[in-house]
mmCIF file of C-alpha atoms in Angstrom:
data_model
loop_
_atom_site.group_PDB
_atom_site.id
_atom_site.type_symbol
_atom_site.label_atom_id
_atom_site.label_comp_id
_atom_site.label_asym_id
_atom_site.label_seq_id
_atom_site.Cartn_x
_atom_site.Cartn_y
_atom_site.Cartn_z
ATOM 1 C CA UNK A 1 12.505 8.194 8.077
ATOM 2 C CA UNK A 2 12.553 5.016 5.893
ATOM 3 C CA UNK A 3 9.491 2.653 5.518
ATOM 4 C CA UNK A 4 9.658 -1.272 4.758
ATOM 5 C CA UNK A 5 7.062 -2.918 4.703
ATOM 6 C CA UNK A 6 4.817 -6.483 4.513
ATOM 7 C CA UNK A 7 2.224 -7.368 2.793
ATOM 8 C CA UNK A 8 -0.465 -9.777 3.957
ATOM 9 C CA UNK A 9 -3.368 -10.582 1.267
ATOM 10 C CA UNK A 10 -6.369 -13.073 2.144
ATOM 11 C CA UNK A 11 -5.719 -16.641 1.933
ATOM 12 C CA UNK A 12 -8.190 -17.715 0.188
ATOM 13 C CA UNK A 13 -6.951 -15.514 -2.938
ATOM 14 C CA UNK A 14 -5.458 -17.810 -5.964
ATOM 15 C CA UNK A 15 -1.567 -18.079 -6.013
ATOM 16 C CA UNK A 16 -1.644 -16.440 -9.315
ATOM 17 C CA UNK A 17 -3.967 -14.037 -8.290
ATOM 18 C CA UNK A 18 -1.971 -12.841 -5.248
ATOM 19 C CA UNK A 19 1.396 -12.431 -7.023
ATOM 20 C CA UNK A 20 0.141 -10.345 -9.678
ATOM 21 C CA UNK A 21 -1.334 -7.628 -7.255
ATOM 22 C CA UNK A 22 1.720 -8.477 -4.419
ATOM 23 C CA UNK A 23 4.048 -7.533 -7.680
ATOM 24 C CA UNK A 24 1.734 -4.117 -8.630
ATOM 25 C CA UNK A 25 1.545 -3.033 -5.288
ATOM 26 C CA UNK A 26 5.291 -3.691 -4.494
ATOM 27 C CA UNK A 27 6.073 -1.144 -7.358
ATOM 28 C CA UNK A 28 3.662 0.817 -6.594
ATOM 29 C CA UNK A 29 5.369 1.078 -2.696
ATOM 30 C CA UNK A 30 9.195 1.445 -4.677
ATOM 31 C CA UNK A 31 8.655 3.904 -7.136
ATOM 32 C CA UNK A 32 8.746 7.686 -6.361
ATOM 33 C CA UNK A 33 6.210 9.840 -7.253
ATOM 34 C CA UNK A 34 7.219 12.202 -10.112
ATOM 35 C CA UNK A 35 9.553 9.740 -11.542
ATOM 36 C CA UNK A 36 7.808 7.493 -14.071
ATOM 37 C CA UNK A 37 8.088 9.709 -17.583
ATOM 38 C CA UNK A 38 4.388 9.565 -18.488
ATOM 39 C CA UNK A 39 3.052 8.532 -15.115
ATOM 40 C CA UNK A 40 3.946 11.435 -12.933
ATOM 41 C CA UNK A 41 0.914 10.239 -10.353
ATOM 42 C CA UNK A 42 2.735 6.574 -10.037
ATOM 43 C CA UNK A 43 4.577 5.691 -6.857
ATOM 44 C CA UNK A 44 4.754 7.135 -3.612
ATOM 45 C CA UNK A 45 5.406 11.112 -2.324
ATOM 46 C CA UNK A 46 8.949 10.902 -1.472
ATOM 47 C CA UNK A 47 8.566 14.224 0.872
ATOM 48 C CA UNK A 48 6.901 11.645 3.911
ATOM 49 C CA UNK A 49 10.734 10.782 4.405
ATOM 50 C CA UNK A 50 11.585 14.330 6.371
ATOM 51 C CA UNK A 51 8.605 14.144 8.207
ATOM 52 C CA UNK A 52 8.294 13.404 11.830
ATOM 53 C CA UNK A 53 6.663 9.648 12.666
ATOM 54 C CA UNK A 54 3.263 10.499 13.334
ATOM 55 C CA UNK A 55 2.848 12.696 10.647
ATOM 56 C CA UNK A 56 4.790 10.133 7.855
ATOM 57 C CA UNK A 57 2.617 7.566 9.088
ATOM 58 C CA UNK A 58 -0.342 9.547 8.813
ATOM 59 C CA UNK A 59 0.831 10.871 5.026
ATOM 60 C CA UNK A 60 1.882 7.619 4.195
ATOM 61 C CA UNK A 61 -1.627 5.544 4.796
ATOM 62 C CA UNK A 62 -3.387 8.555 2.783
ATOM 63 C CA UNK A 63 -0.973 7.787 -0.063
ATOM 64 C CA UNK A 64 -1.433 4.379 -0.401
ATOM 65 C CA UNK A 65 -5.046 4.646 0.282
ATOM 66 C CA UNK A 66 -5.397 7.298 -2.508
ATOM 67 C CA UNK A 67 -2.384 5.539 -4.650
ATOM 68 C CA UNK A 68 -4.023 1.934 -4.534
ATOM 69 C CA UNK A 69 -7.676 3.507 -5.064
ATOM 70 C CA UNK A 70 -6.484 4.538 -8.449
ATOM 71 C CA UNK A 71 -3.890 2.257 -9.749
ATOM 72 C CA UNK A 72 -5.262 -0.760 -8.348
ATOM 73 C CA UNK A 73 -8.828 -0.893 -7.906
ATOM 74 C CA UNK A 74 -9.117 -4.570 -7.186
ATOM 75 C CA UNK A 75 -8.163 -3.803 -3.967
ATOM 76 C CA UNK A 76 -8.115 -1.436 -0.794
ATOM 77 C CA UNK A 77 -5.993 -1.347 1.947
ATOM 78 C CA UNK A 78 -7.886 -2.673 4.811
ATOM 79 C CA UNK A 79 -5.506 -1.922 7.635
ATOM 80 C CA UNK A 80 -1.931 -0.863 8.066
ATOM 81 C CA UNK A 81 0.013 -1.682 11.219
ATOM 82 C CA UNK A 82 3.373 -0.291 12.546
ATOM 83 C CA UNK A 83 6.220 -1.415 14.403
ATOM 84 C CA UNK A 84 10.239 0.126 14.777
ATOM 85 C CA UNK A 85 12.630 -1.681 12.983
ATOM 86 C CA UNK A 86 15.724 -0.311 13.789
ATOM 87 C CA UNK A 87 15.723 2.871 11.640
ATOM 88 C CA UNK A 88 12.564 2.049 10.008
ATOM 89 C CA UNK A 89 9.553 2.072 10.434
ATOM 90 C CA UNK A 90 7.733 -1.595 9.538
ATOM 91 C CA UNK A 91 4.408 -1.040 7.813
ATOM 92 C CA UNK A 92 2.167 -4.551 7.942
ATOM 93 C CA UNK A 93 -0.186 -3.802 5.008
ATOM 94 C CA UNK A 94 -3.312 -5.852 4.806
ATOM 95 C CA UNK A 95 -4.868 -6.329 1.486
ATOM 96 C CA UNK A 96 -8.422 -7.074 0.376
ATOM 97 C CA UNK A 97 -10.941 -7.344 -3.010
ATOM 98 C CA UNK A 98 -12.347 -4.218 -3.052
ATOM 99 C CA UNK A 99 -15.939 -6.246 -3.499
ATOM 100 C CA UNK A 100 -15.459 -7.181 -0.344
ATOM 101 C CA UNK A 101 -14.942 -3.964 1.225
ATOM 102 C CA UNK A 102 -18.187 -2.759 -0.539
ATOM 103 C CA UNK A 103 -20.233 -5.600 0.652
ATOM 104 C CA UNK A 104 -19.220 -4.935 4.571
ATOM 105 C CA UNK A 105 -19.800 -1.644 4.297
ATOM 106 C CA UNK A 106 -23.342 -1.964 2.765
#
């Protein structure tokens, strides 16, 4: 199964602001896990590909929870939404500060 995927971040986020974490978290969705000499933990578990939909999607939010938790901590996935695209599977990623996820859970 292949993923592609969309990213939506908050508009009120500065234009500078959003394509520096757009960029980290678009590397962080291409690179493989295992791959990066140095920074084995980088990227994302390639083994979600040979597993059925359900389960990939499942694997693949815990990932990028987990993945974006520790690489990019300015942030946290708020929501991620699927749709079929052909082969693939369409993730719709939603983005936000992870102050702000604090402050609505408080």
């Amino acid at each position: 199964m292949n993923f592609s995927y969309y990213i939506h971040s908050p508009d009120d986020w500065d234009e500078d602001y959003t394509e520096q974490i757009i960029t980290a978290l678009s590397t962080l969705l291409k690179a493989v896990e295992g791959t990066i000499p140095g920074f084995r933990e980088f990227g994302m578990p390639i083994d979600i590909m040979d597993l059925t939909e359900p389960e990939a999607k499942n694997e693949f939010a815990a990932a990028l929870d987990e993945k974006v938790g520790r690489f990019i901590p300015q942030i946290r996935v708020k929501q991620i939404n699927y749709s079929e695209d052909g082969e693939a599977v369409l993730a719709r990623i939603i983005i936000e500060d992870s102050d702000e996820a604090e402050e609505e859970e408080e």
